[in-house]
PDB file of N, CA, C and O in Angstrom:
ATOM      1  N   LEU A   1      71.009  45.612  98.086  1.00 80.00           N
ATOM      2  CA  LEU A   1      70.803  46.134  99.423  1.00 80.00           C
ATOM      3  C   LEU A   1      72.043  46.891  99.886  1.00 80.00           C
ATOM      4  O   LEU A   1      73.165  46.530  99.543  1.00 80.00           O
ATOM      5  N   SER A   2      71.825  47.907 100.694  1.00 86.00           N
ATOM      6  CA  SER A   2      72.958  48.649 101.235  1.00 86.00           C
ATOM      7  C   SER A   2      73.649  47.806 102.296  1.00 86.00           C
ATOM      8  O   SER A   2      73.085  46.855 102.845  1.00 86.00           O
ATOM      9  N   SER A   3      74.882  48.178 102.611  1.00 87.00           N
ATOM     10  CA  SER A   3      75.619  47.424 103.626  1.00 87.00           C
ATOM     11  C   SER A   3      74.968  47.567 105.002  1.00 87.00           C
ATOM     12  O   SER A   3      75.005  46.633 105.811  1.00 87.00           O
ATOM     13  N   GLY A   4      74.340  48.708 105.265  1.00 85.00           N
ATOM     14  CA  GLY A   4      73.621  48.889 106.526  1.00 85.00           C
ATOM     15  C   GLY A   4      72.429  47.950 106.635  1.00 85.00           C
ATOM     16  O   GLY A   4      72.160  47.385 107.695  1.00 85.00           O
ATOM     17  N   THR A   5      71.718  47.768 105.526  1.00 90.00           N
ATOM     18  CA  THR A   5      70.574  46.859 105.511  1.00 90.00           C
ATOM     19  C   THR A   5      71.020  45.412 105.702  1.00 90.00           C
ATOM     20  O   THR A   5      70.406  44.653 106.448  1.00 90.00           O
ATOM     21  N   VAL A   6      72.100  45.031 105.042  1.00 92.00           N
ATOM     22  CA  VAL A   6      72.639  43.677 105.197  1.00 92.00           C
ATOM     23  C   VAL A   6      73.076  43.449 106.645  1.00 92.00           C
ATOM     24  O   VAL A   6      72.769  42.409 107.242  1.00 92.00           O
ATOM     25  N   ASP A   7      73.763  44.425 107.239  1.00 91.00           N
ATOM     26  CA  ASP A   7      74.193  44.303 108.632  1.00 91.00           C
ATOM     27  C   ASP A   7      72.997  44.204 109.575  1.00 91.00           C
ATOM     28  O   ASP A   7      73.028  43.464 110.563  1.00 91.00           O
ATOM     29  N   GLN A   8      71.934  44.947 109.269  1.00 92.00           N
ATOM     30  CA  GLN A   8      70.737  44.905 110.097  1.00 92.00           C
ATOM     31  C   GLN A   8      70.084  43.521 110.039  1.00 92.00           C
ATOM     32  O   GLN A   8      69.691  42.964 111.067  1.00 92.00           O
ATOM     33  N   ALA A   9      70.004  42.947 108.856  1.00 93.00           N
ATOM     34  CA  ALA A   9      69.441  41.604 108.714  1.00 93.00           C
ATOM     35  C   ALA A   9      70.307  40.581 109.447  1.00 93.00           C
ATOM     36  O   ALA A   9      69.788  39.671 110.108  1.00 93.00           O
ATOM     37  N   TYR A  10      71.618  40.722 109.349  1.00 93.00           N
ATOM     38  CA  TYR A  10      72.536  39.800 110.004  1.00 93.00           C
ATOM     39  C   TYR A  10      72.415  39.895 111.520  1.00 93.00           C
ATOM     40  O   TYR A  10      72.407  38.880 112.219  1.00 93.00           O
ATOM     41  N   LEU A  11      72.298  41.112 112.055  1.00 93.00           N
ATOM     42  CA  LEU A  11      72.131  41.287 113.496  1.00 93.00           C
ATOM     43  C   LEU A  11      70.818  40.646 113.951  1.00 93.00           C
ATOM     44  O   LEU A  11      70.779  39.955 114.972  1.00 93.00           O
ATOM     45  N   SER A  12      69.761  40.846 113.201  1.00 93.00           N
ATOM     46  CA  SER A  12      68.470  40.239 113.538  1.00 93.00           C
ATOM     47  C   SER A  12      68.568  38.721 113.562  1.00 93.00           C
ATOM     48  O   SER A  12      68.028  38.068 114.462  1.00 93.00           O
ATOM     49  N   LEU A  13      69.255  38.164 112.596  1.00 94.00           N
ATOM     50  CA  LEU A  13      69.436  36.721 112.529  1.00 94.00           C
ATOM     51  C   LEU A  13      70.230  36.205 113.730  1.00 94.00           C
ATOM     52  O   LEU A  13      69.864  35.196 114.351  1.00 94.00           O
ATOM     53  N   ARG A  14      71.302  36.895 114.094  1.00 91.00           N
ATOM     54  CA  ARG A  14      72.109  36.466 115.238  1.00 91.00           C
ATOM     55  C   ARG A  14      71.310  36.509 116.539  1.00 91.00           C
ATOM     56  O   ARG A  14      71.403  35.602 117.361  1.00 91.00           O
ATOM     57  N   LEU A  15      70.519  37.571 116.724  1.00 90.00           N
ATOM     58  CA  LEU A  15      69.723  37.669 117.952  1.00 90.00           C
ATOM     59  C   LEU A  15      68.654  36.589 117.988  1.00 90.00           C
ATOM     60  O   LEU A  15      68.401  35.986 119.042  1.00 90.00           O
ATOM     61  N   ALA A  16      68.021  36.318 116.852  1.00 89.00           N
ATOM     62  CA  ALA A  16      67.003  35.272 116.793  1.00 89.00           C
ATOM     63  C   ALA A  16      67.608  33.897 117.075  1.00 89.00           C
ATOM     64  O   ALA A  16      67.036  33.091 117.809  1.00 89.00           O
ATOM     65  N   LEU A  17      68.769  33.625 116.494  1.00 89.00           N
ATOM     66  CA  LEU A  17      69.427  32.344 116.730  1.00 89.00           C
ATOM     67  C   LEU A  17      69.832  32.171 118.190  1.00 89.00           C
ATOM     68  O   LEU A  17      69.726  31.076 118.750  1.00 89.00           O
ATOM     69  N   SER A  18      70.284  33.239 118.814  1.00 85.00           N
ATOM     70  CA  SER A  18      70.679  33.134 120.220  1.00 85.00           C
ATOM     71  C   SER A  18      69.481  32.800 121.094  1.00 85.00           C
ATOM     72  O   SER A  18      69.610  32.078 122.080  1.00 85.00           O
ATOM     73  N   GLN A  19      68.307  33.304 120.735  1.00 83.00           N
ATOM     74  CA  GLN A  19      67.097  32.971 121.489  1.00 83.00           C
ATOM     75  C   GLN A  19      66.680  31.524 121.242  1.00 83.00           C
ATOM     76  O   GLN A  19      66.191  30.855 122.147  1.00 83.00           O
ATOM     77  N   LEU A  20      66.866  31.040 120.033  1.00 86.00           N
ATOM     78  CA  LEU A  20      66.471  29.667 119.709  1.00 86.00           C
ATOM     79  C   LEU A  20      67.338  28.615 120.392  1.00 86.00           C
ATOM     80  O   LEU A  20      66.853  27.541 120.733  1.00 86.00           O
ATOM     81  N   ILE A  21      68.629  28.916 120.584  1.00 85.00           N
ATOM     82  CA  ILE A  21      69.523  27.894 121.132  1.00 85.00           C
ATOM     83  C   ILE A  21      69.624  27.928 122.653  1.00 85.00           C
ATOM     84  O   ILE A  21      70.310  27.095 123.235  1.00 85.00           O
ATOM     85  N   THR A  22      68.947  28.869 123.297  1.00 81.00           N
ATOM     86  CA  THR A  22      68.956  28.923 124.760  1.00 81.00           C
ATOM     87  C   THR A  22      67.540  28.681 125.274  1.00 81.00           C
ATOM     88  O   THR A  22      66.565  28.928 124.575  1.00 81.00           O
ATOM     89  N   ASP A  23      67.473  28.229 126.508  1.00 71.00           N
ATOM     90  CA  ASP A  23      66.148  28.110 127.113  1.00 71.00           C
ATOM     91  C   ASP A  23      65.773  29.466 127.702  1.00 71.00           C
ATOM     92  O   ASP A  23      66.566  30.398 127.735  1.00 71.00           O
ATOM     93  N   ASN A  24      64.568  29.580 128.181  1.00 67.00           N
ATOM     94  CA  ASN A  24      64.077  30.877 128.666  1.00 67.00           C
ATOM     95  C   ASN A  24      64.748  31.335 129.950  1.00 67.00           C
ATOM     96  O   ASN A  24      64.753  32.516 130.257  1.00 67.00           O
ATOM     97  N   GLU A  25      65.312  30.402 130.731  1.00 69.00           N
ATOM     98  CA  GLU A  25      65.920  30.776 132.003  1.00 69.00           C
ATOM     99  C   GLU A  25      67.374  31.201 131.872  1.00 69.00           C
ATOM    100  O   GLU A  25      67.867  31.985 132.645  1.00 69.00           O
ATOM    101  N   GLN A  26      68.081  30.678 130.894  1.00 74.00           N
ATOM    102  CA  GLN A  26      69.510  30.970 130.757  1.00 74.00           C
ATOM    103  C   GLN A  26      69.760  31.669 129.424  1.00 74.00           C
ATOM    104  O   GLN A  26      69.559  31.102 128.366  1.00 74.00           O
ATOM    105  N   LYS A  27      70.184  32.905 129.495  1.00 77.00           N
ATOM    106  CA  LYS A  27      70.471  33.682 128.291  1.00 77.00           C
ATOM    107  C   LYS A  27      71.973  33.751 128.066  1.00 77.00           C
ATOM    108  O   LYS A  27      72.739  33.939 129.006  1.00 77.00           O
ATOM    109  N   LEU A  28      72.383  33.607 126.829  1.00 81.00           N
ATOM    110  CA  LEU A  28      73.785  33.770 126.472  1.00 81.00           C
ATOM    111  C   LEU A  28      74.112  35.250 126.352  1.00 81.00           C
ATOM    112  O   LEU A  28      73.276  36.041 125.893  1.00 81.00           O
ATOM    113  N   PRO A  29      75.316  35.669 126.750  1.00 88.00           N
ATOM    114  CA  PRO A  29      75.697  37.058 126.487  1.00 88.00           C
ATOM    115  C   PRO A  29      75.870  37.245 124.978  1.00 88.00           C
ATOM    116  O   PRO A  29      76.297  36.343 124.266  1.00 88.00           O
ATOM    117  N   ILE A  30      75.516  38.400 124.494  1.00 91.00           N
ATOM    118  CA  ILE A  30      75.656  38.748 123.087  1.00 91.00           C
ATOM    119  C   ILE A  30      76.885  39.654 122.969  1.00 91.00           C
ATOM    120  O   ILE A  30      76.974  40.670 123.663  1.00 91.00           O
ATOM    121  N   ILE A  31      77.821  39.282 122.116  1.00 94.00           N
ATOM    122  CA  ILE A  31      79.027  40.086 121.904  1.00 94.00           C
ATOM    123  C   ILE A  31      78.997  40.614 120.476  1.00 94.00           C
ATOM    124  O   ILE A  31      78.906  39.837 119.521  1.00 94.00           O
ATOM    125  N   LEU A  32      79.032  41.936 120.349  1.00 94.00           N
ATOM    126  CA  LEU A  32      78.956  42.598 119.048  1.00 94.00           C
ATOM    127  C   LEU A  32      80.224  43.418 118.822  1.00 94.00           C
ATOM    128  O   LEU A  32      80.623  44.191 119.686  1.00 94.00           O
ATOM    129  N   ASP A  33      80.834  43.257 117.674  1.00 94.00           N
ATOM    130  CA  ASP A  33      82.032  44.019 117.325  1.00 94.00           C
ATOM    131  C   ASP A  33      81.710  44.921 116.140  1.00 94.00           C
ATOM    132  O   ASP A  33      81.624  44.459 115.004  1.00 94.00           O
ATOM    133  N   ASP A  34      81.504  46.192 116.425  1.00 92.00           N
ATOM    134  CA  ASP A  34      81.142  47.194 115.414  1.00 92.00           C
ATOM    135  C   ASP A  34      79.968  46.756 114.541  1.00 92.00           C
ATOM    136  O   ASP A  34      79.934  46.990 113.336  1.00 92.00           O
ATOM    137  N   ALA A  35      78.980  46.128 115.174  1.00 93.00           N
ATOM    138  CA  ALA A  35      77.820  45.620 114.448  1.00 93.00           C
ATOM    139  C   ALA A  35      76.969  46.740 113.857  1.00 93.00           C
ATOM    140  O   ALA A  35      76.212  46.502 112.917  1.00 93.00           O
ATOM    141  N   LEU A  36      77.090  47.953 114.378  1.00 93.00           N
ATOM    142  CA  LEU A  36      76.270  49.067 113.900  1.00 93.00           C
ATOM    143  C   LEU A  36      77.078  50.079 113.086  1.00 93.00           C
ATOM    144  O   LEU A  36      76.589  51.158 112.780  1.00 93.00           O
ATOM    145  N   ALA A  37      78.292  49.735 112.718  1.00 91.00           N
ATOM    146  CA  ALA A  37      79.190  50.676 112.046  1.00 91.00           C
ATOM    147  C   ALA A  37      78.659  51.159 110.700  1.00 91.00           C
ATOM    148  O   ALA A  37      78.924  52.293 110.305  1.00 91.00           O
ATOM    149  N   GLN A  38      77.895  50.342 109.992  1.00 91.00           N
ATOM    150  CA  GLN A  38      77.389  50.711 108.672  1.00 91.00           C
ATOM    151  C   GLN A  38      75.993  51.335 108.714  1.00 91.00           C
ATOM    152  O   GLN A  38      75.424  51.663 107.681  1.00 91.00           O
ATOM    153  N   TYR A  39      75.434  51.487 109.917  1.00 91.00           N
ATOM    154  CA  TYR A  39      74.080  52.016 110.065  1.00 91.00           C
ATOM    155  C   TYR A  39      74.075  53.531 109.893  1.00 91.00           C
ATOM    156  O   TYR A  39      75.014  54.212 110.302  1.00 91.00           O
ATOM    157  N   ASP A  40      72.987  54.062 109.342  1.00 90.00           N
ATOM    158  CA  ASP A  40      72.818  55.513 109.317  1.00 90.00           C
ATOM    159  C   ASP A  40      72.333  55.963 110.704  1.00 90.00           C
ATOM    160  O   ASP A  40      72.094  55.138 111.586  1.00 90.00           O
ATOM    161  N   ASP A  41      72.209  57.266 110.905  1.00 89.00           N
ATOM    162  CA  ASP A  41      71.877  57.799 112.233  1.00 89.00           C
ATOM    163  C   ASP A  41      70.535  57.296 112.759  1.00 89.00           C
ATOM    164  O   ASP A  41      70.423  56.931 113.930  1.00 89.00           O
ATOM    165  N   ILE A  42      69.528  57.271 111.900  1.00 91.00           N
ATOM    166  CA  ILE A  42      68.194  56.833 112.334  1.00 91.00           C
ATOM    167  C   ILE A  42      68.205  55.348 112.672  1.00 91.00           C
ATOM    168  O   ILE A  42      67.669  54.926 113.701  1.00 91.00           O
ATOM    169  N   ARG A  43      68.829  54.551 111.826  1.00 91.00           N
ATOM    170  CA  ARG A  43      68.906  53.103 112.061  1.00 91.00           C
ATOM    171  C   ARG A  43      69.714  52.821 113.329  1.00 91.00           C
ATOM    172  O   ARG A  43      69.371  51.920 114.101  1.00 91.00           O
ATOM    173  N   THR A  44      70.782  53.583 113.573  1.00 92.00           N
ATOM    174  CA  THR A  44      71.587  53.401 114.781  1.00 92.00           C
ATOM    175  C   THR A  44      70.763  53.670 116.025  1.00 92.00           C
ATOM    176  O   THR A  44      70.772  52.885 116.973  1.00 92.00           O
ATOM    177  N   LYS A  45      70.049  54.774 116.026  1.00 92.00           N
ATOM    178  CA  LYS A  45      69.231  55.134 117.188  1.00 92.00           C
ATOM    179  C   LYS A  45      68.169  54.068 117.459  1.00 92.00           C
ATOM    180  O   LYS A  45      67.957  53.667 118.604  1.00 92.00           O
ATOM    181  N   THR A  46      67.520  53.594 116.414  1.00 93.00           N
ATOM    182  CA  THR A  46      66.500  52.560 116.557  1.00 93.00           C
ATOM    183  C   THR A  46      67.109  51.256 117.076  1.00 93.00           C
ATOM    184  O   THR A  46      66.564  50.617 117.982  1.00 93.00           O
ATOM    185  N   ALA A  47      68.246  50.854 116.506  1.00 94.00           N
ATOM    186  CA  ALA A  47      68.906  49.612 116.927  1.00 94.00           C
ATOM    187  C   ALA A  47      69.372  49.690 118.370  1.00 94.00           C
ATOM    188  O   ALA A  47      69.220  48.725 119.136  1.00 94.00           O
ATOM    189  N   LEU A  48      69.936  50.817 118.767  1.00 94.00           N
ATOM    190  CA  LEU A  48      70.394  50.961 120.149  1.00 94.00           C
ATOM    191  C   LEU A  48      69.229  50.919 121.129  1.00 94.00           C
ATOM    192  O   LEU A  48      69.344  50.342 122.211  1.00 94.00           O
ATOM    193  N   GLY A  49      68.115  51.516 120.754  1.00 92.00           N
ATOM    194  CA  GLY A  49      66.918  51.433 121.596  1.00 92.00           C
ATOM    195  C   GLY A  49      66.445  49.998 121.748  1.00 92.00           C
ATOM    196  O   GLY A  49      66.087  49.548 122.847  1.00 92.00           O
ATOM    197  N   PHE A  50      66.455  49.261 120.635  1.00 92.00           N
ATOM    198  CA  PHE A  50      66.067  47.855 120.685  1.00 92.00           C
ATOM    199  C   PHE A  50      67.035  47.052 121.542  1.00 92.00           C
ATOM    200  O   PHE A  50      66.618  46.232 122.378  1.00 92.00           O
ATOM    201  N   LEU A  51      68.334  47.263 121.352  1.00 93.00           N
ATOM    202  CA  LEU A  51      69.336  46.533 122.126  1.00 93.00           C
ATOM    203  C   LEU A  51      69.241  46.859 123.615  1.00 93.00           C
ATOM    204  O   LEU A  51      69.479  45.994 124.464  1.00 93.00           O
ATOM    205  N   GLN A  52      68.873  48.094 123.938  1.00 92.00           N
ATOM    206  CA  GLN A  52      68.698  48.468 125.345  1.00 92.00           C
ATOM    207  C   GLN A  52      67.574  47.641 125.958  1.00 92.00           C
ATOM    208  O   GLN A  52      67.705  47.098 127.053  1.00 92.00           O
ATOM    209  N   LYS A  53      66.455  47.530 125.259  1.00 91.00           N
ATOM    210  CA  LYS A  53      65.339  46.713 125.762  1.00 91.00           C
ATOM    211  C   LYS A  53      65.720  45.235 125.799  1.00 91.00           C
ATOM    212  O   LYS A  53      65.378  44.521 126.740  1.00 91.00           O
ATOM    213  N   TYR A  54      66.428  44.772 124.773  1.00 88.00           N
ATOM    214  CA  TYR A  54      66.860  43.377 124.695  1.00 88.00           C
ATOM    215  C   TYR A  54      67.776  43.028 125.856  1.00 88.00           C
ATOM    216  O   TYR A  54      67.735  41.929 126.386  1.00 88.00           O
ATOM    217  N   SER A  55      68.596  43.992 126.290  1.00 88.00           N
ATOM    218  CA  SER A  55      69.578  43.746 127.350  1.00 88.00           C
ATOM    219  C   SER A  55      68.937  43.635 128.729  1.00 88.00           C
ATOM    220  O   SER A  55      69.608  43.254 129.687  1.00 88.00           O
ATOM    221  N   GLU A  56      67.661  43.929 128.841  1.00 86.00           N
ATOM    222  CA  GLU A  56      66.988  43.777 130.130  1.00 86.00           C
ATOM    223  C   GLU A  56      66.918  42.309 130.541  1.00 86.00           C
ATOM    224  O   GLU A  56      66.803  41.998 131.714  1.00 86.00           O
ATOM    225  N   ASN A  57      66.977  41.406 129.558  1.00 83.00           N
ATOM    226  CA  ASN A  57      66.897  39.972 129.835  1.00 83.00           C
ATOM    227  C   ASN A  57      68.219  39.245 129.595  1.00 83.00           C
ATOM    228  O   ASN A  57      68.257  38.017 129.639  1.00 83.00           O
ATOM    229  N   GLY A  58      69.270  39.957 129.293  1.00 84.00           N
ATOM    230  CA  GLY A  58      70.559  39.339 129.039  1.00 84.00           C
ATOM    231  C   GLY A  58      71.613  40.408 128.810  1.00 84.00           C
ATOM    232  O   GLY A  58      71.299  41.570 128.569  1.00 84.00           O
ATOM    233  N   GLN A  59      72.842  39.997 128.865  1.00 90.00           N
ATOM    234  CA  GLN A  59      73.952  40.934 128.732  1.00 90.00           C
ATOM    235  C   GLN A  59      74.356  41.107 127.267  1.00 90.00           C
ATOM    236  O   GLN A  59      74.456  40.139 126.520  1.00 90.00           O
ATOM    237  N   ILE A  60      74.609  42.344 126.887  1.00 92.00           N
ATOM    238  CA  ILE A  60      75.128  42.663 125.562  1.00 92.00           C
ATOM    239  C   ILE A  60      76.444  43.407 125.747  1.00 92.00           C
ATOM    240  O   ILE A  60      76.506  44.404 126.458  1.00 92.00           O
ATOM    241  N   ILE A  61      77.479  42.905 125.098  1.00 94.00           N
ATOM    242  CA  ILE A  61      78.787  43.555 125.114  1.00 94.00           C
ATOM    243  C   ILE A  61      79.062  44.010 123.690  1.00 94.00           C
ATOM    244  O   ILE A  61      79.064  43.189 122.770  1.00 94.00           O
ATOM    245  N   MET A  62      79.262  45.299 123.525  1.00 94.00           N
ATOM    246  CA  MET A  62      79.461  45.834 122.178  1.00 94.00           C
ATOM    247  C   MET A  62      80.784  46.592 122.132  1.00 94.00           C
ATOM    248  O   MET A  62      81.034  47.476 122.949  1.00 94.00           O
ATOM    249  N   PHE A  63      81.608  46.235 121.172  1.00 95.00           N
ATOM    250  CA  PHE A  63      82.880  46.917 120.950  1.00 95.00           C
ATOM    251  C   PHE A  63      82.740  47.854 119.762  1.00 95.00           C
ATOM    252  O   PHE A  63      82.128  47.501 118.750  1.00 95.00           O
ATOM    253  N   THR A  64      83.313  49.053 119.883  1.00 93.00           N
ATOM    254  CA  THR A  64      83.325  49.994 118.765  1.00 93.00           C
ATOM    255  C   THR A  64      84.435  51.011 118.975  1.00 93.00           C
ATOM    256  O   THR A  64      84.875  51.260 120.101  1.00 93.00           O
ATOM    257  N   CYS A  65      84.877  51.594 117.888  1.00 92.00           N
ATOM    258  CA  CYS A  65      85.856  52.682 117.966  1.00 92.00           C
ATOM    259  C   CYS A  65      85.228  53.995 117.496  1.00 92.00           C
ATOM    260  O   CYS A  65      85.918  54.992 117.354  1.00 92.00           O
ATOM    261  N   HIS A  66      83.918  53.985 117.271  1.00 91.00           N
ATOM    262  CA  HIS A  66      83.213  55.156 116.759  1.00 91.00           C
ATOM    263  C   HIS A  66      82.615  55.961 117.913  1.00 91.00           C
ATOM    264  O   HIS A  66      81.686  55.507 118.588  1.00 91.00           O
ATOM    265  N   LYS A  67      83.156  57.146 118.132  1.00 92.00           N
ATOM    266  CA  LYS A  67      82.703  57.988 119.246  1.00 92.00           C
ATOM    267  C   LYS A  67      81.224  58.327 119.137  1.00 92.00           C
ATOM    268  O   LYS A  67      80.519  58.356 120.140  1.00 92.00           O
ATOM    269  N   SER A  68      80.732  58.561 117.938  1.00 90.00           N
ATOM    270  CA  SER A  68      79.317  58.908 117.781  1.00 90.00           C
ATOM    271  C   SER A  68      78.416  57.758 118.239  1.00 90.00           C
ATOM    272  O   SER A  68      77.351  57.990 118.814  1.00 90.00           O
ATOM    273  N   LEU A  69      78.853  56.528 118.002  1.00 91.00           N
ATOM    274  CA  LEU A  69      78.088  55.369 118.444  1.00 91.00           C
ATOM    275  C   LEU A  69      78.106  55.257 119.968  1.00 91.00           C
ATOM    276  O   LEU A  69      77.087  54.952 120.592  1.00 91.00           O
ATOM    277  N   ILE A  70      79.245  55.547 120.563  1.00 92.00           N
ATOM    278  CA  ILE A  70      79.353  55.534 122.024  1.00 92.00           C
ATOM    279  C   ILE A  70      78.434  56.585 122.625  1.00 92.00           C
ATOM    280  O   ILE A  70      77.704  56.322 123.586  1.00 92.00           O
ATOM    281  N   ASP A  71      78.447  57.786 122.055  1.00 92.00           N
ATOM    282  CA  ASP A  71      77.582  58.861 122.545  1.00 92.00           C
ATOM    283  C   ASP A  71      76.114  58.485 122.421  1.00 92.00           C
ATOM    284  O   ASP A  71      75.320  58.731 123.342  1.00 92.00           O
ATOM    285  N   SER A  72      75.738  57.880 121.303  1.00 91.00           N
ATOM    286  CA  SER A  72      74.347  57.450 121.111  1.00 91.00           C
ATOM    287  C   SER A  72      73.969  56.353 122.099  1.00 91.00           C
ATOM    288  O   SER A  72      72.859  56.339 122.622  1.00 91.00           O
ATOM    289  N   ALA A  73      74.892  55.444 122.367  1.00 91.00           N
ATOM    290  CA  ALA A  73      74.630  54.372 123.332  1.00 91.00           C
ATOM    291  C   ALA A  73      74.430  54.955 124.730  1.00 91.00           C
ATOM    292  O   ALA A  73      73.546  54.517 125.475  1.00 91.00           O
ATOM    293  N   LYS A  74      75.242  55.933 125.093  1.00 92.00           N
ATOM    294  CA  LYS A  74      75.084  56.583 126.399  1.00 92.00           C
ATOM    295  C   LYS A  74      73.720  57.243 126.515  1.00 92.00           C
ATOM    296  O   LYS A  74      73.121  57.240 127.586  1.00 92.00           O
ATOM    297  N   ASP A  75      73.220  57.816 125.421  1.00 91.00           N
ATOM    298  CA  ASP A  75      71.913  58.463 125.411  1.00 91.00           C
ATOM    299  C   ASP A  75      70.786  57.470 125.714  1.00 91.00           C
ATOM    300  O   ASP A  75      69.736  57.862 126.224  1.00 91.00           O
ATOM    301  N   THR A  76      70.992  56.201 125.401  1.00 89.00           N
ATOM    302  CA  THR A  76      69.973  55.182 125.683  1.00 89.00           C
ATOM    303  C   THR A  76      70.108  54.633 127.100  1.00 89.00           C
ATOM    304  O   THR A  76      69.309  53.802 127.517  1.00 89.00           O
ATOM    305  N   GLY A  77      71.150  55.062 127.818  1.00 89.00           N
ATOM    306  CA  GLY A  77      71.349  54.594 129.188  1.00 89.00           C
ATOM    307  C   GLY A  77      72.317  53.439 129.300  1.00 89.00           C
ATOM    308  O   GLY A  77      72.435  52.824 130.355  1.00 89.00           O
ATOM    309  N   ALA A  78      73.030  53.143 128.229  1.00 90.00           N
ATOM    310  CA  ALA A  78      73.986  52.033 128.247  1.00 90.00           C
ATOM    311  C   ALA A  78      75.176  52.368 129.157  1.00 90.00           C
ATOM    312  O   ALA A  78      75.562  53.522 129.271  1.00 90.00           O
ATOM    313  N   ASN A  79      75.723  51.347 129.757  1.00 90.00           N
ATOM    314  CA  ASN A  79      76.916  51.486 130.569  1.00 90.00           C
ATOM    315  C   ASN A  79      78.113  51.367 129.629  1.00 90.00           C
ATOM    316  O   ASN A  79      78.394  50.285 129.125  1.00 90.00           O
ATOM    317  N   CYS A  80      78.801  52.466 129.375  1.00 91.00           N
ATOM    318  CA  CYS A  80      79.918  52.485 128.417  1.00 91.00           C
ATOM    319  C   CYS A  80      81.233  52.549 129.173  1.00 91.00           C
ATOM    320  O   CYS A  80      81.417  53.368 130.071  1.00 91.00           O
ATOM    321  N   ILE A  81      82.156  51.657 128.787  1.00 91.00           N
ATOM    322  CA  ILE A  81      83.466  51.591 129.415  1.00 91.00           C
ATOM    323  C   ILE A  81      84.523  51.735 128.329  1.00 91.00           C
ATOM    324  O   ILE A  81      84.484  51.024 127.332  1.00 91.00           O
ATOM    325  N   ASN A  82      85.446  52.658 128.530  1.00 87.00           N
ATOM    326  CA  ASN A  82      86.553  52.828 127.583  1.00 87.00           C
ATOM    327  C   ASN A  82      87.701  51.915 127.991  1.00 87.00           C
ATOM    328  O   ASN A  82      88.121  51.914 129.132  1.00 87.00           O
ATOM    329  N   LEU A  83      88.198  51.151 127.036  1.00 85.00           N
ATOM    330  CA  LEU A  83      89.325  50.265 127.321  1.00 85.00           C
ATOM    331  C   LEU A  83      90.585  50.811 126.697  1.00 85.00           C
ATOM    332  O   LEU A  83      90.606  51.397 125.686  1.00 85.00           O
TER     333      LEU A  83
END
């Protein structure tokens, strides 16, 4: 498997586990550190769209140093803050 595919499976597992360990009323914030760095352009766009919908029920904090990823996140309506 490519590293992007492995990262995608790992992200799916982390999101599923976070849902399993919380009740429906209290959501844990999800913190991602360059979780999409190995994704190709199509996979990145799809993942960001999914994360945007996922964030409607909980907070997602994503760290990255990749400008293209920041630009793509802004396109989905994400609130991007430069530190």
